[in-house]
CSV table of C-alpha atoms in Angstrom, one decimal:
chain,number,residue,atom,x,y,z
L,1,MET,CA,103.4,166.6,65.7
L,2,THR,CA,101.4,166.2,68.9
L,3,ASP,CA,99.9,169.3,70.8
L,4,ARG,CA,101.8,168.4,73.5
L,5,LEU,CA,105.2,168.0,71.8
L,6,ALA,CA,104.8,171.3,70.3
L,7,THR,CA,103.8,173.1,73.6
L,8,MET,CA,107.1,171.2,74.8
L,9,ARG,CA,109.1,172.6,72.3
L,10,VAL,CA,107.7,176.1,72.7
L,11,MET,CA,108.3,176.1,76.8
L,12,ALA,CA,111.8,174.8,76.4
L,13,ALA,CA,112.6,177.4,73.8
L,14,LYS,CA,111.4,180.2,75.9
L,15,GLN,CA,113.2,178.7,79.3
L,16,PRO,CA,116.3,176.9,77.8
L,17,THR,CA,117.9,176.9,81.4
L,18,ASN,CA,115.0,175.1,82.8
L,19,PRO,CA,115.9,171.7,83.4
L,20,LEU,CA,112.0,170.2,83.7
L,21,ALA,CA,111.5,171.8,80.4
L,22,ARG,CA,114.1,170.2,78.7
L,23,PHE,CA,113.2,166.9,80.4
L,24,GLY,CA,109.5,167.3,79.4
L,25,LEU,CA,110.8,167.7,75.5
L,26,ALA,CA,113.0,164.8,75.5
L,27,ASN,CA,109.9,162.7,77.2
L,28,GLU,CA,107.7,163.8,74.3
L,29,LEU,CA,110.5,163.5,71.6
L,30,LEU,CA,110.8,159.8,72.7
L,31,LYS,CA,107.5,159.3,72.6
L,32,ALA,CA,107.4,160.3,69.0
L,33,GLY,CA,110.4,158.6,68.0
L,34,LEU,CA,112.4,161.3,67.5
L,35,LEU,CA,115.7,160.1,69.0
L,36,ASP,CA,118.2,162.3,67.5
L,37,GLU,CA,116.3,165.2,69.0
L,38,ALA,CA,115.9,163.2,72.1
L,39,GLU,CA,119.3,163.0,72.7
L,40,VAL,CA,120.1,166.4,72.5
L,41,GLU,CA,117.7,167.4,74.9
L,42,LEU,CA,118.4,164.8,77.6
L,43,ALA,CA,122.0,166.0,77.2
L,44,ALA,CA,120.9,169.2,78.0
L,45,TYR,CA,118.9,168.5,80.7
L,46,LEU,CA,121.3,166.2,82.3
L,47,ALA,CA,123.9,169.3,82.0
L,48,LEU,CA,121.4,171.5,84.2
L,49,HIS,CA,120.3,169.5,86.5
L,50,ASP,CA,121.6,166.9,89.1
L,51,ASP,CA,119.5,163.7,87.8
L,52,GLU,CA,119.0,160.7,90.5
L,53,GLY,CA,119.1,158.4,87.6
L,54,ASN,CA,116.1,158.3,85.5
L,55,GLY,CA,117.3,160.8,83.1
L,56,TRP,CA,120.4,158.7,82.6
L,57,LEU,CA,118.5,155.7,82.1
L,58,ARG,CA,116.5,157.4,79.3
L,59,TYR,CA,119.4,159.1,77.6
L,60,ALA,CA,121.7,155.5,77.7
L,61,ASP,CA,118.4,153.9,76.1
L,62,THR,CA,118.2,156.5,73.6
L,63,LEU,CA,122.3,156.2,72.9
L,64,HIS,CA,122.1,152.4,72.4
L,65,ALA,CA,119.0,153.0,70.1
L,66,LEU,CA,121.2,155.1,68.2
L,67,GLY,CA,123.9,153.0,67.9
L,68,LYS,CA,126.2,154.7,70.0
L,69,GLN,CA,127.1,152.1,72.7
L,70,ASP,CA,130.1,153.7,74.1
L,71,ALA,CA,128.5,156.4,74.7
L,72,ALA,CA,125.6,154.3,76.0
L,73,ARG,CA,127.8,152.4,78.4
L,74,ALA,CA,129.4,156.0,79.7
L,75,ALA,CA,125.9,157.2,80.5
L,76,CYS,CA,125.2,153.5,82.3
L,77,ASP,CA,128.1,154.5,84.2
L,78,LYS,CA,127.2,157.7,85.2
L,79,GLY,CA,123.5,156.9,86.0
L,80,THR,CA,124.8,154.1,88.1
L,81,GLU,CA,126.9,156.7,90.4
L,82,ALA,CA,123.6,159.2,90.2
L,83,ALA,CA,121.4,156.0,91.4
L,84,THR,CA,123.5,155.0,93.9
L,85,ARG,CA,124.5,158.9,95.3
L,86,HIS,CA,120.8,159.2,95.7
L,87,GLY,CA,119.7,155.6,97.2
L,88,HIS,CA,118.0,154.1,94.6
L,89,ALA,CA,118.9,150.7,94.7
L,90,THR,CA,116.2,149.2,92.1
L,91,LEU,CA,117.3,151.7,89.5
L,92,VAL,CA,121.0,150.9,90.3
L,93,SER,CA,119.7,147.2,89.1
L,94,GLU,CA,118.4,148.2,86.2
L,95,PHE,CA,121.4,150.1,84.7
L,96,GLU,CA,123.3,146.8,85.9
L,97,GLU,CA,120.8,144.8,83.5
L,98,ARG,CA,121.7,146.9,80.7
L,99,GLU,CA,124.4,145.1,78.0
L,100,TYR,CA,125.4,147.9,76.4
């Protein structure tokens, strides 16, 4: 485990309702290839924060990699809604390119 991952685990454990701590931990878990744990942290982050789309994209990709196609498609739909709501047309295009 990297020092950064260990640090992010501690930070998220101390601040479980801090969306940025959860998102930071999720990103470190993704870098380490720990997809099951990343899925949990991304779901927690999305439950806490009105994400503008990037978190939904990471979540959808993680679900897809885990073979959870229906959930990945649902995450893409929510991400498209969020990106549209926040005016992120490029991100909307990225969601539309996903073939889950």
